[in-house]
Coordinates of C-alpha atoms in Angstrom, one line a residue:
Chain A
M1 CA -21.6 4.4 -27.1
K2 CA -23.2 1.2 -25.6
K3 CA -23.9 1.9 -22.3
A4 CA -24.0 -0.7 -19.8
L5 CA -27.3 -1.7 -18.3
L6 CA -26.9 -1.2 -14.8
P7 CA -26.3 2.8 -14.9
L8 CA -29.3 2.6 -17.3
L9 CA -31.4 0.9 -14.8
I10 CA -30.6 2.7 -12.1
T11 CA -30.6 6.0 -13.6
S12 CA -33.9 5.5 -14.8
L13 CA -34.9 4.8 -11.5
V14 CA -33.5 7.6 -9.5
P15 CA -34.5 11.6 -10.5
A16 CA -30.9 13.1 -11.9
A17 CA -31.2 15.7 -9.3
A18 CA -31.6 13.5 -6.3
F19 CA -28.5 11.6 -7.2
A20 CA -26.4 14.5 -6.5
E21 CA -25.3 13.5 -3.3
V22 CA -25.3 9.8 -3.8
T23 CA -22.2 7.8 -4.2
V24 CA -22.3 4.3 -5.8
Y25 CA -19.6 1.9 -4.3
G26 CA -18.6 -1.7 -4.5
K27 CA -16.4 -4.3 -4.6
A28 CA -15.7 -7.5 -6.4
N29 CA -13.2 -10.3 -5.0
V30 CA -12.8 -13.6 -6.3
A31 CA -9.8 -16.2 -5.8
L32 CA -8.9 -19.7 -7.2
Q33 CA -9.0 -21.5 -3.4
Y34 CA -7.1 -24.9 -2.9
S35 CA -8.4 -26.3 0.2
D36 CA -7.1 -29.1 2.2
K37 CA -9.4 -29.6 5.5
N38 CA -8.7 -32.3 7.6
V39 CA -12.3 -33.1 8.5
G40 CA -13.3 -36.1 6.1
D41 CA -9.5 -35.5 5.0
Q42 CA -11.0 -33.7 1.6
Q43 CA -8.9 -31.6 -0.8
Y44 CA -10.8 -29.7 -3.3
T45 CA -10.5 -26.4 -5.3
E46 CA -13.2 -23.9 -5.3
L47 CA -13.7 -20.3 -6.6
V48 CA -14.2 -18.0 -3.6
S49 CA -16.3 -14.8 -3.4
N50 CA -14.5 -12.9 -0.5
A51 CA -17.5 -10.3 0.6
S52 CA -18.0 -8.8 -3.1
R53 CA -20.9 -6.4 -2.4
I54 CA -22.3 -3.1 -3.7
G55 CA -23.9 -0.1 -1.7
L56 CA -25.0 3.0 -2.1
K57 CA -24.1 5.7 0.2
G58 CA -24.6 9.5 0.5
S59 CA -26.4 12.6 2.4
E60 CA -28.7 14.9 2.3
V61 CA -28.2 18.6 3.5
I62 CA -31.2 20.1 5.9
N63 CA -29.5 23.3 6.4
D64 CA -25.7 24.3 7.3
D65 CA -25.1 22.3 10.6
L66 CA -27.4 19.3 10.0
K67 CA -28.0 16.8 7.5
V68 CA -29.1 12.9 7.2
V69 CA -26.8 10.2 6.1
Y70 CA -27.7 7.1 5.0
Q71 CA -25.8 3.8 3.6
F72 CA -27.6 1.0 2.1
E73 CA -24.8 -2.1 1.1
Y74 CA -25.6 -5.8 0.1
E75 CA -22.9 -8.5 -0.2
T76 CA -23.5 -10.8 -3.6
K77 CA -21.9 -13.6 -4.4
V78 CA -19.7 -13.1 -7.9
D79 CA -18.7 -17.2 -7.5
D80 CA -22.2 -18.8 -7.5
G81 CA -24.8 -15.9 -7.1
S82 CA -26.2 -17.5 -4.4
N83 CA -26.7 -16.1 -0.3
G84 CA -28.1 -18.9 1.0
G85 CA -31.2 -18.5 -2.1
Q86 CA -30.9 -15.0 -2.1
T87 CA -29.0 -12.6 -4.6
F88 CA -27.7 -10.3 -1.9
A89 CA -27.7 -10.2 1.7
Q90 CA -28.1 -7.3 3.6
R91 CA -24.4 -5.6 5.3
N92 CA -24.1 -2.5 6.9
I93 CA -26.9 0.0 6.2
Y94 CA -28.5 2.9 8.1
V95 CA -29.7 6.1 8.0
G96 CA -29.2 8.9 10.6
L97 CA -28.1 12.4 11.5
Q98 CA -24.8 14.1 11.2
G99 CA -23.7 17.7 12.6
S100 CA -21.5 19.7 14.4
G101 CA -22.6 17.7 17.3
G102 CA -22.0 14.4 16.1
T103 CA -23.6 11.6 14.7
L104 CA -26.7 9.6 15.5
I105 CA -27.3 6.3 13.3
G106 CA -29.8 3.3 13.5
G107 CA -30.0 0.3 11.2
M108 CA -28.0 -3.1 11.0
F109 CA -24.4 -2.5 11.3
D110 CA -20.7 -3.6 12.4
T111 CA -20.9 -2.7 16.2
P112 CA -18.1 0.0 17.7
L113 CA -15.7 -2.9 18.6
K114 CA -16.0 -5.2 15.5
A115 CA -15.3 -2.0 13.4
S116 CA -12.3 -1.4 15.9
Q117 CA -10.5 -3.6 14.2
E118 CA -9.6 -1.1 11.3
K119 CA -7.3 -2.5 9.0
V120 CA -5.0 -4.4 12.0
D121 CA -6.9 -7.7 9.9
L122 CA -4.7 -7.8 6.7
F123 CA -6.7 -11.4 5.6
N124 CA -9.8 -9.5 6.2
D125 CA -12.6 -11.3 4.5
Y126 CA -10.9 -14.3 3.4
V127 CA -10.4 -17.7 5.1
G128 CA -7.7 -16.4 7.2
D129 CA -10.2 -13.9 8.8
F130 CA -9.1 -13.8 12.7
K131 CA -13.1 -14.2 13.0
T132 CA -12.4 -18.3 13.0
V133 CA -10.2 -17.5 16.1
L134 CA -11.5 -14.3 17.8
E135 CA -15.2 -13.6 19.2
G136 CA -16.7 -10.1 18.7
E137 CA -17.4 -10.4 15.1
I138 CA -20.8 -9.1 15.5
R139 CA -23.0 -6.9 12.2
A140 CA -25.9 -5.9 15.2
K141 CA -29.1 -5.7 14.1
N142 CA -31.2 -3.1 15.9
V143 CA -28.6 -0.5 16.4
V144 CA -28.7 2.9 17.5
Q145 CA -25.7 4.7 17.5
Y146 CA -23.8 7.9 18.5
S147 CA -20.2 8.6 17.5
T148 CA -18.7 12.3 19.1
P149 CA -16.8 14.7 16.9
A150 CA -13.0 13.9 16.6
F151 CA -11.6 15.9 19.1
A152 CA -8.0 15.9 18.9
D153 CA -8.4 13.1 16.1
I154 CA -10.2 10.7 18.8
T155 CA -13.7 9.8 18.4
V156 CA -16.1 7.9 20.9
N157 CA -18.5 5.4 19.5
L158 CA -21.6 4.0 21.4
A159 CA -24.0 1.6 20.1
Y160 CA -27.4 0.1 21.9
I161 CA -28.3 -2.9 21.0
N162 CA -32.5 -3.8 21.2
T163 CA -33.3 -6.7 21.8
E164 CA -36.9 -6.1 21.1
K165 CA -38.3 -8.3 23.7
D166 CA -39.6 -8.1 27.3
V167 CA -38.9 -11.4 28.4
P168 CA -36.5 -12.3 31.8
N169 CA -33.2 -12.7 30.4
A170 CA -33.8 -11.3 27.3
D171 CA -31.3 -8.0 27.8
D172 CA -30.2 -5.3 25.5
G173 CA -27.1 -4.8 24.4
Y174 CA -24.1 -2.1 24.4
S175 CA -20.8 -1.5 22.1
A176 CA -18.7 0.8 22.7
S177 CA -15.2 2.2 21.4
I178 CA -12.6 4.9 22.1
V179 CA -10.8 5.9 19.0
Y180 CA -7.3 7.8 18.4
N181 CA -6.8 7.3 14.5
T182 CA -4.4 9.4 12.7
K183 CA -2.3 8.3 9.3
A184 CA 1.0 6.8 11.4
I185 CA -1.1 5.7 14.2
Y186 CA -4.1 4.3 15.5
L187 CA -5.3 3.2 18.5
A188 CA -8.8 2.0 20.0
V189 CA -10.0 0.1 23.2
A190 CA -13.7 -1.1 23.1
A191 CA -16.1 -3.1 24.8
D192 CA -19.0 -5.3 24.4
N193 CA -22.1 -6.7 26.4
N194 CA -24.7 -9.1 25.3
T195 CA -24.2 -7.7 21.8
K196 CA -24.5 -10.9 19.9
K197 CA -27.4 -12.0 22.3
A198 CA -29.3 -8.8 21.9
S199 CA -28.7 -9.1 18.0
D200 CA -30.2 -12.9 17.7
G201 CA -32.9 -12.2 20.8
T202 CA -31.6 -14.9 22.5
V203 CA -32.9 -15.3 26.1
S204 CA -29.6 -16.1 28.0
A205 CA -28.8 -15.5 32.1
V206 CA -25.8 -14.8 32.0
D207 CA -24.1 -11.5 29.9
T208 CA -21.5 -12.0 27.6
D209 CA -18.1 -9.5 27.9
I210 CA -15.5 -8.4 25.2
L211 CA -12.8 -6.2 25.9
R212 CA -10.4 -5.5 23.1
A213 CA -7.6 -3.6 22.3
V214 CA -6.4 -2.6 18.9
G215 CA -2.6 -0.9 17.5
R216 CA -1.4 -0.1 13.6
F217 CA 1.3 1.6 13.7
T218 CA 3.0 2.6 9.9
L219 CA 6.5 2.9 10.3
G220 CA 7.5 4.1 6.7
P221 CA 7.3 1.0 4.2
V222 CA 6.1 -1.4 7.0
V223 CA 2.5 -1.6 9.1
L224 CA 2.3 -3.3 12.2
G225 CA -0.6 -4.2 13.7
A226 CA -1.9 -6.0 17.3
L227 CA -4.7 -6.9 18.9
W228 CA -5.8 -8.4 22.5
E229 CA -8.8 -9.4 23.3
N230 CA -10.4 -11.0 26.5
Y231 CA -13.7 -13.0 26.5
D232 CA -15.9 -14.1 29.2
N233 CA -19.3 -15.9 28.2
G234 CA -19.7 -16.9 32.1
V235 CA -18.4 -20.5 31.3
I236 CA -15.1 -19.3 29.3
D237 CA -13.1 -16.1 30.1
E238 CA -10.1 -16.5 27.4
D239 CA -7.7 -14.0 26.3
G240 CA -6.6 -13.9 22.4
Y241 CA -4.4 -12.1 20.4
L242 CA -3.7 -11.1 16.8
V243 CA -0.2 -9.6 15.1
S244 CA 0.5 -8.6 12.1
A245 CA 2.9 -7.1 9.4
Q246 CA 2.6 -5.4 6.2
W247 CA 5.8 -5.2 4.3
N248 CA 5.3 -2.6 0.5
L249 CA 8.1 -3.5 -1.3
T250 CA 7.2 -1.1 -3.9
D251 CA 4.2 0.9 -4.4
E252 CA 2.9 -2.0 -6.4
W253 CA 3.8 -5.2 -4.6
A254 CA 3.0 -5.9 -1.0
L255 CA 4.1 -9.0 1.6
K256 CA 1.8 -9.8 4.4
L257 CA 2.4 -11.6 7.7
Q258 CA -0.5 -12.6 10.3
T259 CA -1.1 -14.8 13.1
A260 CA -4.0 -15.1 15.4
Q261 CA -4.9 -17.5 18.7
S262 CA -7.1 -18.2 21.1
D263 CA -8.9 -20.7 23.4
M264 CA -12.6 -18.5 22.5
I265 CA -13.7 -20.4 20.0
Q266 CA -11.7 -24.1 20.0
L267 CA -8.9 -24.7 22.2
D268 CA -5.8 -23.6 20.9
G269 CA -7.3 -22.2 18.1
Q270 CA -4.8 -20.7 15.3
S271 CA -5.0 -18.8 12.1
T272 CA -1.7 -18.3 10.3
S273 CA -1.3 -16.6 6.6
F274 CA 1.3 -15.7 4.7
G275 CA 0.0 -13.7 1.6
V276 CA 1.5 -11.2 -1.6
D277 CA -0.8 -8.7 -3.1
Y278 CA 0.1 -7.1 -6.6
K279 CA -1.5 -3.8 -7.4
M280 CA -2.1 -3.4 -10.3
S281 CA -4.2 0.7 -10.3
K282 CA -5.8 2.3 -7.4
T283 CA -8.7 0.2 -8.1
A284 CA -7.5 -3.0 -8.8
K285 CA -5.4 -5.6 -7.6
L286 CA -4.2 -9.5 -7.8
F287 CA -3.4 -11.3 -4.6
G288 CA -2.1 -14.6 -3.2
Y289 CA -2.4 -16.4 0.4
Y290 CA -1.5 -19.5 1.9
T291 CA -3.2 -19.9 5.5
M292 CA -3.2 -22.6 8.1
V293 CA -6.3 -22.8 10.4
E294 CA -5.9 -25.4 13.4
D295 CA -7.5 -26.3 16.4
E296 CA -6.9 -28.9 19.6
R297 CA -10.3 -29.1 20.4
L298 CA -11.3 -32.2 22.7
V299 CA -14.1 -35.1 22.8
L300 CA -14.7 -37.2 25.4
N301 CA -12.9 -40.5 25.8
T302 CA -15.8 -42.5 26.9
A303 CA -14.1 -45.9 27.2
N304 CA -11.5 -43.5 29.8
S305 CA -13.7 -40.7 30.6
T306 CA -10.6 -38.5 29.3
W307 CA -10.8 -35.8 27.4
V308 CA -8.8 -36.6 24.6
V309 CA -7.8 -34.5 20.9
D310 CA -10.5 -35.1 18.7
E311 CA -8.3 -35.6 15.7
A312 CA -11.2 -36.7 13.4
N313 CA -13.1 -33.1 13.7
R314 CA -10.2 -30.3 14.7
A315 CA -9.4 -28.1 12.0
D316 CA -6.0 -28.8 10.5
D317 CA -7.2 -27.3 7.4
K318 CA -4.5 -25.5 4.6
Y319 CA -5.1 -23.1 1.5
I320 CA -3.4 -21.8 -1.1
A321 CA -5.0 -19.0 -3.2
V322 CA -5.0 -16.6 -5.9
G323 CA -7.5 -14.0 -7.2
V324 CA -8.1 -10.5 -8.3
E325 CA -10.3 -7.7 -6.5
L326 CA -11.4 -4.8 -8.2
N327 CA -13.2 -1.6 -5.7
F328 CA -15.5 0.7 -7.8
Chain B
M1 CA 3.8 5.0 36.3
Q2 CA 4.6 8.4 36.1
F3 CA 7.3 7.7 33.5
K4 CA 4.6 5.5 31.5
L5 CA 2.3 8.5 31.6
I6 CA 5.2 10.6 30.3
I7 CA 6.1 8.4 27.8
L8 CA 2.2 8.3 26.4
S9 CA 1.6 12.0 26.8
V10 CA 5.0 12.6 24.2
L11 CA 3.8 9.8 22.1
L12 CA 0.4 11.5 21.7
T13 CA 1.6 14.8 21.7
L14 CA 4.3 13.5 18.8
S15 CA 1.6 12.1 16.5
S16 CA -0.5 15.1 16.6
L17 CA 1.7 17.4 15.5
V18 CA 2.2 14.6 12.6
A19 CA -1.0 14.4 11.8
A20 CA -1.3 18.5 11.8
D21 CA 1.4 18.7 9.2
E22 CA 0.1 16.3 7.3
K23 CA -2.0 17.3 4.0
K24 CA -5.3 16.0 3.0
A25 CA -3.7 12.5 0.8
D26 CA -5.8 11.6 -2.0
C27 CA -9.6 10.7 -1.2
G28 CA -9.3 6.9 -0.8
L29 CA -11.6 4.4 -2.4
A30 CA -15.7 5.0 -1.5
I31 CA -15.2 1.6 -0.2
D32 CA -12.9 2.4 2.3
A33 CA -14.9 5.0 3.4
A34 CA -18.3 2.9 3.8
D35 CA -16.5 0.6 6.4
K36 CA -15.8 3.0 8.7
I37 CA -19.7 2.9 9.2
V38 CA -20.0 6.4 10.5
P39 CA -18.7 8.7 8.0
D40 CA -16.6 11.2 8.0
P41 CA -17.8 15.0 8.4
K42 CA -14.4 16.3 7.0
D43 CA -14.7 13.6 4.3
D44 CA -14.8 16.4 1.2
C45 CA -14.1 13.4 -1.6
D46 CA -15.7 13.5 -4.8
Y47 CA -16.6 10.4 -5.9
T48 CA -18.5 11.7 -9.1
K49 CA -16.1 10.9 -11.3
T50 CA -14.7 8.0 -11.0
G51 CA -15.6 4.1 -11.3
L52 CA -19.0 3.1 -11.2
N53 CA -20.1 5.9 -9.7
G54 CA -18.7 8.2 -12.2
V55 CA -20.4 6.2 -14.8
L56 CA -24.0 6.7 -12.9
H57 CA -23.0 10.4 -12.7
R58 CA -22.6 10.8 -16.4
A59 CA -25.6 8.9 -17.5
L60 CA -27.7 10.9 -15.3
S61 CA -25.6 14.6 -16.2
S62 CA -27.4 13.3 -20.1
K63 CA -30.6 12.7 -18.7
E64 CA -30.4 15.8 -17.0
T65 CA -29.6 17.8 -20.3
A66 CA -32.5 15.9 -22.3
E67 CA -35.0 16.3 -19.4
N68 CA -34.1 20.7 -19.4
N69 CA -33.9 20.6 -23.2
Q70 CA -31.9 24.1 -23.1
P71 CA -28.1 23.1 -23.9
V72 CA -27.2 26.9 -24.2
S73 CA -28.8 29.9 -24.1
V74 CA -27.6 32.9 -26.2
K75 CA -27.7 36.8 -25.4
E76 CA -26.7 39.6 -27.0
V77 CA -24.6 42.5 -25.3
D78 CA -23.2 45.6 -26.7
G79 CA -23.2 43.5 -30.4
K80 CA -22.0 40.7 -28.8
K81 CA -23.1 37.4 -28.3
E82 CA -22.5 35.4 -24.7
I83 CA -22.7 31.6 -24.9
S84 CA -23.6 29.8 -21.7
A85 CA -25.0 26.9 -20.7
A86 CA -28.6 26.8 -18.7
H87 CA -27.8 27.3 -14.9
E88 CA -29.0 23.9 -14.2
N89 CA -27.4 22.2 -16.9
V90 CA -23.8 20.9 -16.2
E91 CA -22.6 20.9 -20.0
N92 CA -19.9 23.7 -19.5
E93 CA -18.5 22.5 -15.9
F94 CA -15.2 21.5 -15.5
S95 CA -12.9 20.2 -13.0
N96 CA -9.8 19.3 -15.2
A97 CA -7.7 20.1 -18.0
Q98 CA -9.0 17.3 -20.2
E99 CA -12.8 18.6 -19.5
L100 CA -11.9 21.8 -20.0
Q101 CA -10.8 21.4 -23.4
V102 CA -14.0 19.3 -24.5
V103 CA -16.4 22.1 -22.8
K104 CA -14.3 24.8 -24.7
Y105 CA -15.0 22.7 -27.9
R106 CA -18.4 22.1 -27.0
L107 CA -19.2 25.9 -26.7
L108 CA -17.1 26.5 -29.7
E109 CA -19.0 24.4 -31.8
K110 CA -22.3 25.9 -30.9
A111 CA -21.1 29.2 -32.0
A112 CA -20.0 28.4 -35.2
I113 CA -23.3 26.5 -35.7
K114 CA -25.1 30.0 -35.2
C115 CA -22.3 32.0 -37.2
S116 CA -21.9 30.6 -40.7
K117 CA -19.3 33.2 -41.7
G118 CA -17.0 32.3 -38.5
F119 CA -16.9 34.2 -35.2
V120 CA -14.3 35.8 -32.8
V121 CA -14.3 35.1 -29.1
D122 CA -13.7 38.4 -27.4
A123 CA -13.7 36.5 -23.5
E124 CA -13.8 33.8 -21.9
L125 CA -15.5 34.3 -18.4
Y126 CA -14.1 31.1 -16.2
I127 CA -16.8 31.1 -13.1
P128 CA -16.1 28.9 -10.0
A129 CA -18.8 26.9 -9.3
N130 CA -19.0 24.3 -6.2
K131 CA -16.0 22.1 -6.7
S132 CA -15.4 22.9 -10.6
M133 CA -15.4 26.0 -12.9
T134 CA -18.3 27.0 -15.6
L135 CA -16.5 28.2 -19.1
E136 CA -18.8 31.0 -20.8
L137 CA -17.8 32.7 -24.2
V138 CA -18.9 36.0 -25.5
Y139 CA -18.2 36.2 -29.6
H140 CA -19.7 38.3 -32.1
C141 CA -20.5 36.8 -35.8
L142 CA -18.3 38.0 -38.4

């Protein structure tokens, strides 16, 4: 039997005994997308890779109550092979300890606030991802996080983001979440303070605070999701929301609908998506979506010193796509 | 306010009861577990036989077999031979019916090599091992 090159390459590098507790995983997601963008009045088709990635995760048992846990995950562009010139871009990477007292990890990974969205964003990693409308989607650097064991399905996550500077107004960041998670109900409350600034090493005299509440409810074949958020960066103090619904028509077919709106990123920013999934197997699916992204950003009319909608640069974009996803 | 607290308490109690009655569902995809960031301490899902991870584990199992170069050991007890794999070798491990057939055939094949005139299987030993089982055959040549 002819063996694939990748398994041979990996197995030649990793001792057999050490590989016992390692899991290799990944996702390949590619879609043919038609984009109709307001800026420049552009219409074109493109092949997009939606957060395709490959990773390793595992653990090393130290004793009955302690093990070392780790994860190394990298994004790869299935469409054109280039992540800003790199073949692989770092995603969530950490190493840490896990025992009966909880989990302590350090590295670069999604903040507790970002992770609190769970699966309410039905178009996560697609052009309809709510990150175009709502703040807080941060994969922070230099993070140390402690997570409690689950008590009555409730977990608390506390993260500290090191800015790695000792200069005025270069503040470290914090992110925390309380999560209640069962198969039928998911509830979370999360908060961030200066996470993006600390992660980027930004010097600023003004703190940025985000508060988020998330709920996901499974009612038979229907899954309802909702997210509310408040963002305060010392200049603006805005609320935003997302609501989503998935209807599993059969074991194979699912319909999805989602809308998100806020003024956090752009004035009257809004993203609405419709989608359909066809599950070919446990690991593979075909999907399609239609997404509208809009805003009413303003520009100063110097002629009469009034603010008017910037018709040339605002978002009034539409996307339609079909694609395939394989999880392995 | 008190009414809202009562409703919230009832909802939380009901949901925890539902969760308590829920049996552990089939393990989800490894990538979904990875997206949670913090690994679930109670997650005992075995991905060694699925997807790319399964291919790599099978490739490494073959590599370990070649490294050990001890596919089977044969010992004689009361005139009967017992054929089994070496302790570190997983050649006779199985975790489903299909693998059991493959393992049994492999062991029978090796006994046939050693008994040119045929053999009789006196016993099949099924021994639990972690999340699988191992099979050992006790036989004598004709």
